[in-house]
Amino acid sequence: QISANFYLVAKQYPDVTGYDSKMDDEAFVRLIYKNVLGRVGNTAPPDADVDYWVRDLRSGFTKEKLVAVMLAAAREYADSKEWGWMTSLLNNKVALGKYFALEQGLTYLSYEDSIRNTVALTAAVTPTDFIKAKNLVAVRDREFNLQTSSSSGVGRMIDCYNPALYAVGNT
């Protein structure tokens, strides 16, 4: 449901996201590799990899399901010396989203602002960190966090969200 909503909104702003309701399956898969998995340049997927996912689309996968399956598949390479950086990149994107929406409680006022700013923020995320992207978030108090604890530091942590639901790597 979430990926369907993201895709629906992304198609409304093709000039920013690159997604277009008229794009063919191959272009869609290549864009997922680029935008989501960071696979460009010398890490761009070979045609055989793109064809593999296109066959899934043509056999009945929705685009939303395909993205979920591709994300799960990418996470299987977490321990790979060659491809483990993709899992790190995805984890840093999740960490940025958690910081922005859950810890800071921020949102943008319009879909267009959300799309434009999210594309800019996620473009600044790397496999090694998300500090550059975090610094792009226009928040004065970088120490603010919706998680609170007792002033003595002793006692239970009171979370404004359920961190188990947002654990990196859970689907």
JSON list of C-alpha atoms in Angstrom, two decimals:
[
{"chain": "A", "resi": 1, "resn": "GLN", "atom": "CA", "xyz": [0.00, 0.00, 0.00]},
{"chain": "A", "resi": 2, "resn": "ILE", "atom": "CA", "xyz": [2.78, 2.41, 0.93]},
{"chain": "A", "resi": 3, "resn": "SER", "atom": "CA", "xyz": [4.79, 1.72, -2.22]},
{"chain": "A", "resi": 4, "resn": "ALA", "atom": "CA", "xyz": [1.62, 2.09, -4.30]},
{"chain": "A", "resi": 5, "resn": "ASN", "atom": "CA", "xyz": [1.04, 5.54, -2.79]},
{"chain": "A", "resi": 6, "resn": "PHE", "atom": "CA", "xyz": [4.67, 6.57, -3.34]},
{"chain": "A", "resi": 7, "resn": "TYR", "atom": "CA", "xyz": [4.48, 5.47, -6.96]},
{"chain": "A", "resi": 8, "resn": "LEU", "atom": "CA", "xyz": [1.14, 7.22, -7.51]},
{"chain": "A", "resi": 9, "resn": "VAL", "atom": "CA", "xyz": [2.52, 10.52, -6.25]},
{"chain": "A", "resi": 10, "resn": "ALA", "atom": "CA", "xyz": [5.85, 10.07, -8.07]},
{"chain": "A", "resi": 11, "resn": "LYS", "atom": "CA", "xyz": [4.00, 9.69, -11.40]},
{"chain": "A", "resi": 12, "resn": "GLN", "atom": "CA", "xyz": [2.37, 13.07, -10.79]},
{"chain": "A", "resi": 13, "resn": "TYR", "atom": "CA", "xyz": [5.79, 14.77, -10.82]},
{"chain": "A", "resi": 14, "resn": "PRO", "atom": "CA", "xyz": [7.73, 13.06, -13.62]},
{"chain": "A", "resi": 15, "resn": "ASP", "atom": "CA", "xyz": [9.99, 16.09, -14.11]},
{"chain": "A", "resi": 16, "resn": "VAL", "atom": "CA", "xyz": [11.39, 15.52, -10.59]},
{"chain": "A", "resi": 17, "resn": "THR", "atom": "CA", "xyz": [11.13, 11.76, -10.10]},
{"chain": "A", "resi": 18, "resn": "GLY", "atom": "CA", "xyz": [11.57, 10.42, -13.62]},
{"chain": "A", "resi": 19, "resn": "TYR", "atom": "CA", "xyz": [8.53, 8.14, -13.21]},
{"chain": "A", "resi": 20, "resn": "ASP", "atom": "CA", "xyz": [5.93, 8.43, -15.93]},
{"chain": "A", "resi": 21, "resn": "SER", "atom": "CA", "xyz": [2.73, 6.47, -16.38]},
{"chain": "A", "resi": 22, "resn": "LYS", "atom": "CA", "xyz": [3.69, 5.89, -20.03]},
{"chain": "A", "resi": 23, "resn": "MET", "atom": "CA", "xyz": [7.19, 4.52, -19.37]},
{"chain": "A", "resi": 24, "resn": "ASP", "atom": "CA", "xyz": [7.84, 0.97, -20.47]},
{"chain": "A", "resi": 25, "resn": "ASP", "atom": "CA", "xyz": [8.78, -1.82, -18.08]},
{"chain": "A", "resi": 26, "resn": "GLU", "atom": "CA", "xyz": [12.49, -1.68, -18.90]},
{"chain": "A", "resi": 27, "resn": "ALA", "atom": "CA", "xyz": [12.68, 2.05, -18.20]},
{"chain": "A", "resi": 28, "resn": "PHE", "atom": "CA", "xyz": [10.81, 1.53, -14.93]},
{"chain": "A", "resi": 29, "resn": "VAL", "atom": "CA", "xyz": [13.22, -1.18, -13.75]},
{"chain": "A", "resi": 30, "resn": "ARG", "atom": "CA", "xyz": [16.26, 0.89, -14.71]},
{"chain": "A", "resi": 31, "resn": "LEU", "atom": "CA", "xyz": [14.85, 3.84, -12.77]},
{"chain": "A", "resi": 32, "resn": "ILE", "atom": "CA", "xyz": [14.37, 1.69, -9.66]},
{"chain": "A", "resi": 33, "resn": "TYR", "atom": "CA", "xyz": [17.98, 0.60, -9.94]},
{"chain": "A", "resi": 34, "resn": "LYS", "atom": "CA", "xyz": [19.05, 4.24, -10.24]},
{"chain": "A", "resi": 35, "resn": "ASN", "atom": "CA", "xyz": [16.73, 6.04, -7.80]},
{"chain": "A", "resi": 36, "resn": "VAL", "atom": "CA", "xyz": [16.26, 3.41, -5.12]},
{"chain": "A", "resi": 37, "resn": "LEU", "atom": "CA", "xyz": [19.36, 1.22, -5.26]},
{"chain": "A", "resi": 38, "resn": "GLY", "atom": "CA", "xyz": [21.85, 3.84, -6.40]},
{"chain": "A", "resi": 39, "resn": "ARG", "atom": "CA", "xyz": [23.04, 1.67, -9.27]},
{"chain": "A", "resi": 40, "resn": "VAL", "atom": "CA", "xyz": [24.42, 4.10, -11.85]},
{"chain": "A", "resi": 41, "resn": "GLY", "atom": "CA", "xyz": [27.62, 4.39, -13.82]},
{"chain": "A", "resi": 42, "resn": "ASN", "atom": "CA", "xyz": [29.88, 1.37, -13.32]},
{"chain": "A", "resi": 43, "resn": "THR", "atom": "CA", "xyz": [27.30, -0.25, -11.00]},
{"chain": "A", "resi": 44, "resn": "ALA", "atom": "CA", "xyz": [24.39, 0.16, -13.41]},
{"chain": "A", "resi": 45, "resn": "PRO", "atom": "CA", "xyz": [22.63, -3.16, -13.98]},
{"chain": "A", "resi": 46, "resn": "PRO", "atom": "CA", "xyz": [23.47, -5.23, -17.04]},
{"chain": "A", "resi": 47, "resn": "ASP", "atom": "CA", "xyz": [20.66, -5.90, -19.50]},
{"chain": "A", "resi": 48, "resn": "ALA", "atom": "CA", "xyz": [20.25, -9.45, -18.18]},
{"chain": "A", "resi": 49, "resn": "ASP", "atom": "CA", "xyz": [19.42, -8.15, -14.68]},
{"chain": "A", "resi": 50, "resn": "VAL", "atom": "CA", "xyz": [16.91, -5.66, -16.08]},
{"chain": "A", "resi": 51, "resn": "ASP", "atom": "CA", "xyz": [15.35, -8.36, -18.25]},
{"chain": "A", "resi": 52, "resn": "TYR", "atom": "CA", "xyz": [14.97, -10.61, -15.19]},
{"chain": "A", "resi": 53, "resn": "TRP", "atom": "CA", "xyz": [12.77, -8.04, -13.44]},
{"chain": "A", "resi": 54, "resn": "VAL", "atom": "CA", "xyz": [10.91, -7.08, -16.62]},
{"chain": "A", "resi": 55, "resn": "ARG", "atom": "CA", "xyz": [9.85, -10.74, -16.98]},
{"chain": "A", "resi": 56, "resn": "ASP", "atom": "CA", "xyz": [8.36, -10.54, -13.48]},
{"chain": "A", "resi": 57, "resn": "LEU", "atom": "CA", "xyz": [6.36, -7.47, -14.47]},
{"chain": "A", "resi": 58, "resn": "ARG", "atom": "CA", "xyz": [5.15, -9.16, -17.63]},
{"chain": "A", "resi": 59, "resn": "SER", "atom": "CA", "xyz": [4.17, -12.28, -15.68]},
{"chain": "A", "resi": 60, "resn": "GLY", "atom": "CA", "xyz": [1.80, -10.30, -13.48]},
{"chain": "A", "resi": 61, "resn": "PHE", "atom": "CA", "xyz": [3.81, -8.51, -10.78]},
{"chain": "A", "resi": 62, "resn": "THR", "atom": "CA", "xyz": [2.54, -5.01, -10.13]},
{"chain": "A", "resi": 63, "resn": "LYS", "atom": "CA", "xyz": [5.18, -2.29, -10.14]},
{"chain": "A", "resi": 64, "resn": "GLU", "atom": "CA", "xyz": [4.58, -1.80, -6.43]},
{"chain": "A", "resi": 65, "resn": "LYS", "atom": "CA", "xyz": [5.20, -5.50, -5.71]},
{"chain": "A", "resi": 66, "resn": "LEU", "atom": "CA", "xyz": [8.26, -5.52, -7.93]},
{"chain": "A", "resi": 67, "resn": "VAL", "atom": "CA", "xyz": [9.82, -2.68, -5.92]},
{"chain": "A", "resi": 68, "resn": "ALA", "atom": "CA", "xyz": [9.19, -4.53, -2.66]},
{"chain": "A", "resi": 69, "resn": "VAL", "atom": "CA", "xyz": [10.75, -7.71, -4.07]},
{"chain": "A", "resi": 70, "resn": "MET", "atom": "CA", "xyz": [13.74, -5.80, -5.46]},
{"chain": "A", "resi": 71, "resn": "LEU", "atom": "CA", "xyz": [14.32, -4.15, -2.07]},
{"chain": "A", "resi": 72, "resn": "ALA", "atom": "CA", "xyz": [14.18, -7.50, -0.31]},
{"chain": "A", "resi": 73, "resn": "ALA", "atom": "CA", "xyz": [16.56, -9.00, -2.86]},
{"chain": "A", "resi": 74, "resn": "ALA", "atom": "CA", "xyz": [19.02, -6.11, -2.49]},
{"chain": "A", "resi": 75, "resn": "ARG", "atom": "CA", "xyz": [19.10, -6.63, 1.27]},
{"chain": "A", "resi": 76, "resn": "GLU", "atom": "CA", "xyz": [20.20, -10.24, 0.73]},
{"chain": "A", "resi": 77, "resn": "TYR", "atom": "CA", "xyz": [23.57, -8.87, -0.37]},
{"chain": "A", "resi": 78, "resn": "ALA", "atom": "CA", "xyz": [24.27, -7.14, 2.97]},
{"chain": "A", "resi": 79, "resn": "ASP", "atom": "CA", "xyz": [27.39, -9.25, 3.59]},
{"chain": "A", "resi": 80, "resn": "SER", "atom": "CA", "xyz": [28.67, -9.07, 0.02]},
{"chain": "A", "resi": 81, "resn": "LYS", "atom": "CA", "xyz": [31.94, -7.20, -0.50]},
{"chain": "A", "resi": 82, "resn": "GLU", "atom": "CA", "xyz": [30.78, -6.18, -3.96]},
{"chain": "A", "resi": 83, "resn": "TRP", "atom": "CA", "xyz": [27.14, -5.27, -3.28]},
{"chain": "A", "resi": 84, "resn": "GLY", "atom": "CA", "xyz": [26.83, -4.73, 0.48]},
{"chain": "A", "resi": 85, "resn": "TRP", "atom": "CA", "xyz": [26.95, -0.98, -0.09]},
{"chain": "A", "resi": 86, "resn": "MET", "atom": "CA", "xyz": [23.38, -1.17, -1.45]},
{"chain": "A", "resi": 87, "resn": "THR", "atom": "CA", "xyz": [22.07, -2.41, 1.89]},
{"chain": "A", "resi": 88, "resn": "SER", "atom": "CA", "xyz": [24.02, 0.36, 3.63]},
{"chain": "A", "resi": 89, "resn": "LEU", "atom": "CA", "xyz": [22.52, 2.91, 1.24]},
{"chain": "A", "resi": 90, "resn": "LEU", "atom": "CA", "xyz": [19.00, 1.62, 1.90]},
{"chain": "A", "resi": 91, "resn": "ASN", "atom": "CA", "xyz": [19.63, 1.62, 5.66]},
{"chain": "A", "resi": 92, "resn": "ASN", "atom": "CA", "xyz": [20.82, 5.23, 5.51]},
{"chain": "A", "resi": 93, "resn": "LYS", "atom": "CA", "xyz": [17.72, 6.23, 3.54]},
{"chain": "A", "resi": 94, "resn": "VAL", "atom": "CA", "xyz": [15.58, 4.62, 6.24]},
{"chain": "A", "resi": 95, "resn": "ALA", "atom": "CA", "xyz": [17.60, 6.42, 8.92]},
{"chain": "A", "resi": 96, "resn": "LEU", "atom": "CA", "xyz": [17.05, 9.74, 7.16]},
{"chain": "A", "resi": 97, "resn": "GLY", "atom": "CA", "xyz": [13.32, 9.10, 6.89]},
{"chain": "A", "resi": 98, "resn": "LYS", "atom": "CA", "xyz": [13.18, 8.13, 10.56]},
{"chain": "A", "resi": 99, "resn": "TYR", "atom": "CA", "xyz": [15.09, 11.28, 11.54]},
{"chain": "A", "resi": 100, "resn": "PHE", "atom": "CA", "xyz": [12.90, 13.54, 9.42]},
{"chain": "A", "resi": 101, "resn": "ALA", "atom": "CA", "xyz": [9.43, 12.16, 10.03]},
{"chain": "A", "resi": 102, "resn": "LEU", "atom": "CA", "xyz": [9.62, 10.29, 13.32]},
{"chain": "A", "resi": 103, "resn": "GLU", "atom": "CA", "xyz": [12.30, 11.99, 15.38]},
{"chain": "A", "resi": 104, "resn": "GLN", "atom": "CA", "xyz": [11.75, 15.54, 14.15]},
{"chain": "A", "resi": 105, "resn": "GLY", "atom": "CA", "xyz": [8.04, 15.13, 13.40]},
{"chain": "A", "resi": 106, "resn": "LEU", "atom": "CA", "xyz": [8.43, 17.02, 10.13]},
{"chain": "A", "resi": 107, "resn": "THR", "atom": "CA", "xyz": [6.43, 16.95, 6.96]},
{"chain": "A", "resi": 108, "resn": "TYR", "atom": "CA", "xyz": [6.04, 19.16, 3.92]},
{"chain": "A", "resi": 109, "resn": "LEU", "atom": "CA", "xyz": [2.83, 21.03, 3.25]},
{"chain": "A", "resi": 110, "resn": "SER", "atom": "CA", "xyz": [2.21, 19.86, -0.29]},
{"chain": "A", "resi": 111, "resn": "TYR", "atom": "CA", "xyz": [2.85, 16.79, -2.41]},
{"chain": "A", "resi": 112, "resn": "GLU", "atom": "CA", "xyz": [5.01, 18.86, -4.72]},
{"chain": "A", "resi": 113, "resn": "ASP", "atom": "CA", "xyz": [7.21, 20.09, -1.86]},
{"chain": "A", "resi": 114, "resn": "SER", "atom": "CA", "xyz": [7.37, 16.56, -0.49]},
{"chain": "A", "resi": 115, "resn": "ILE", "atom": "CA", "xyz": [8.48, 15.10, -3.80]},
{"chain": "A", "resi": 116, "resn": "ARG", "atom": "CA", "xyz": [11.00, 17.80, -4.67]},
{"chain": "A", "resi": 117, "resn": "ASN", "atom": "CA", "xyz": [12.58, 17.89, -1.22]},
{"chain": "A", "resi": 118, "resn": "THR", "atom": "CA", "xyz": [12.58, 14.12, -0.76]},
{"chain": "A", "resi": 119, "resn": "VAL", "atom": "CA", "xyz": [14.32, 13.61, -4.10]},
{"chain": "A", "resi": 120, "resn": "ALA", "atom": "CA", "xyz": [16.96, 16.19, -3.08]},
{"chain": "A", "resi": 121, "resn": "LEU", "atom": "CA", "xyz": [17.40, 14.68, 0.39]},
{"chain": "A", "resi": 122, "resn": "THR", "atom": "CA", "xyz": [17.70, 11.09, -0.79]},
{"chain": "A", "resi": 123, "resn": "ALA", "atom": "CA", "xyz": [20.15, 12.11, -3.51]},
{"chain": "A", "resi": 124, "resn": "ALA", "atom": "CA", "xyz": [22.45, 13.31, -0.72]},
{"chain": "A", "resi": 125, "resn": "VAL", "atom": "CA", "xyz": [22.38, 9.92, 1.07]},
{"chain": "A", "resi": 126, "resn": "THR", "atom": "CA", "xyz": [25.40, 7.71, 0.53]},
{"chain": "A", "resi": 127, "resn": "PRO", "atom": "CA", "xyz": [26.22, 4.15, 1.56]},
{"chain": "A", "resi": 128, "resn": "THR", "atom": "CA", "xyz": [28.52, 5.53, 4.26]},
{"chain": "A", "resi": 129, "resn": "ASP", "atom": "CA", "xyz": [26.25, 8.12, 5.88]},
{"chain": "A", "resi": 130, "resn": "PHE", "atom": "CA", "xyz": [23.29, 10.45, 5.66]},
{"chain": "A", "resi": 131, "resn": "ILE", "atom": "CA", "xyz": [24.82, 13.47, 7.44]},
{"chain": "A", "resi": 132, "resn": "LYS", "atom": "CA", "xyz": [24.88, 15.65, 4.30]},
{"chain": "A", "resi": 133, "resn": "ALA", "atom": "CA", "xyz": [21.19, 14.87, 3.72]},
{"chain": "A", "resi": 134, "resn": "LYS", "atom": "CA", "xyz": [20.39, 15.42, 7.41]},
{"chain": "A", "resi": 135, "resn": "ASN", "atom": "CA", "xyz": [22.05, 18.83, 7.21]},
{"chain": "A", "resi": 136, "resn": "LEU", "atom": "CA", "xyz": [19.75, 19.74, 4.30]},
{"chain": "A", "resi": 137, "resn": "VAL", "atom": "CA", "xyz": [16.75, 19.35, 6.61]},
{"chain": "A", "resi": 138, "resn": "ALA", "atom": "CA", "xyz": [15.93, 22.89, 7.67]},
{"chain": "A", "resi": 139, "resn": "VAL", "atom": "CA", "xyz": [15.78, 22.34, 11.43]},
{"chain": "A", "resi": 140, "resn": "ARG", "atom": "CA", "xyz": [17.46, 24.74, 13.82]},
{"chain": "A", "resi": 141, "resn": "ASP", "atom": "CA", "xyz": [17.57, 22.44, 16.83]},
{"chain": "A", "resi": 142, "resn": "ARG", "atom": "CA", "xyz": [19.47, 19.41, 15.57]},
{"chain": "A", "resi": 143, "resn": "GLU", "atom": "CA", "xyz": [19.30, 17.87, 19.04]},
{"chain": "A", "resi": 144, "resn": "PHE", "atom": "CA", "xyz": [15.49, 17.84, 19.12]},
{"chain": "A", "resi": 145, "resn": "ASN", "atom": "CA", "xyz": [14.06, 14.36, 19.19]},
{"chain": "A", "resi": 146, "resn": "LEU", "atom": "CA", "xyz": [10.51, 13.19, 19.80]},
{"chain": "A", "resi": 147, "resn": "GLN", "atom": "CA", "xyz": [11.95, 10.43, 21.96]},
{"chain": "A", "resi": 148, "resn": "THR", "atom": "CA", "xyz": [12.05, 11.57, 25.58]},
{"chain": "A", "resi": 149, "resn": "SER", "atom": "CA", "xyz": [13.44, 10.11, 28.77]},
{"chain": "A", "resi": 150, "resn": "SER", "atom": "CA", "xyz": [13.43, 11.12, 32.40]},
{"chain": "A", "resi": 151, "resn": "SER", "atom": "CA", "xyz": [15.60, 14.11, 33.26]},
{"chain": "A", "resi": 152, "resn": "SER", "atom": "CA", "xyz": [17.81, 11.94, 35.47]},
{"chain": "A", "resi": 153, "resn": "GLY", "atom": "CA", "xyz": [18.49, 9.58, 32.59]},
{"chain": "A", "resi": 154, "resn": "VAL", "atom": "CA", "xyz": [17.14, 6.76, 34.73]},
{"chain": "A", "resi": 155, "resn": "GLY", "atom": "CA", "xyz": [13.86, 5.13, 33.95]},
{"chain": "A", "resi": 156, "resn": "ARG", "atom": "CA", "xyz": [12.14, 3.94, 30.89]},
{"chain": "A", "resi": 157, "resn": "MET", "atom": "CA", "xyz": [12.34, 5.56, 27.49]},
{"chain": "A", "resi": 158, "resn": "ILE", "atom": "CA", "xyz": [9.01, 6.92, 26.25]},
{"chain": "A", "resi": 159, "resn": "ASP", "atom": "CA", "xyz": [8.79, 6.67, 22.49]},
{"chain": "A", "resi": 160, "resn": "CYS", "atom": "CA", "xyz": [6.36, 8.67, 20.41]},
{"chain": "A", "resi": 161, "resn": "TYR", "atom": "CA", "xyz": [6.43, 5.85, 17.86]},
{"chain": "A", "resi": 162, "resn": "ASN", "atom": "CA", "xyz": [7.01, 2.14, 17.91]},
{"chain": "A", "resi": 163, "resn": "PRO", "atom": "CA", "xyz": [10.64, 1.65, 16.80]},
{"chain": "A", "resi": 164, "resn": "ALA", "atom": "CA", "xyz": [10.02, -2.04, 16.13]},
{"chain": "A", "resi": 165, "resn": "LEU", "atom": "CA", "xyz": [7.77, -1.06, 13.25]},
{"chain": "A", "resi": 166, "resn": "TYR", "atom": "CA", "xyz": [10.54, 1.00, 11.68]},
{"chain": "A", "resi": 167, "resn": "ALA", "atom": "CA", "xyz": [13.51, -1.29, 12.25]},
{"chain": "A", "resi": 168, "resn": "VAL", "atom": "CA", "xyz": [15.92, -1.14, 9.35]},
{"chain": "A", "resi": 169, "resn": "GLY", "atom": "CA", "xyz": [15.51, -4.15, 7.12]},
{"chain": "A", "resi": 170, "resn": "ASN", "atom": "CA", "xyz": [12.03, -5.15, 8.24]},
{"chain": "A", "resi": 171, "resn": "THR", "atom": "CA", "xyz": [9.41, -5.36, 5.54]}
]
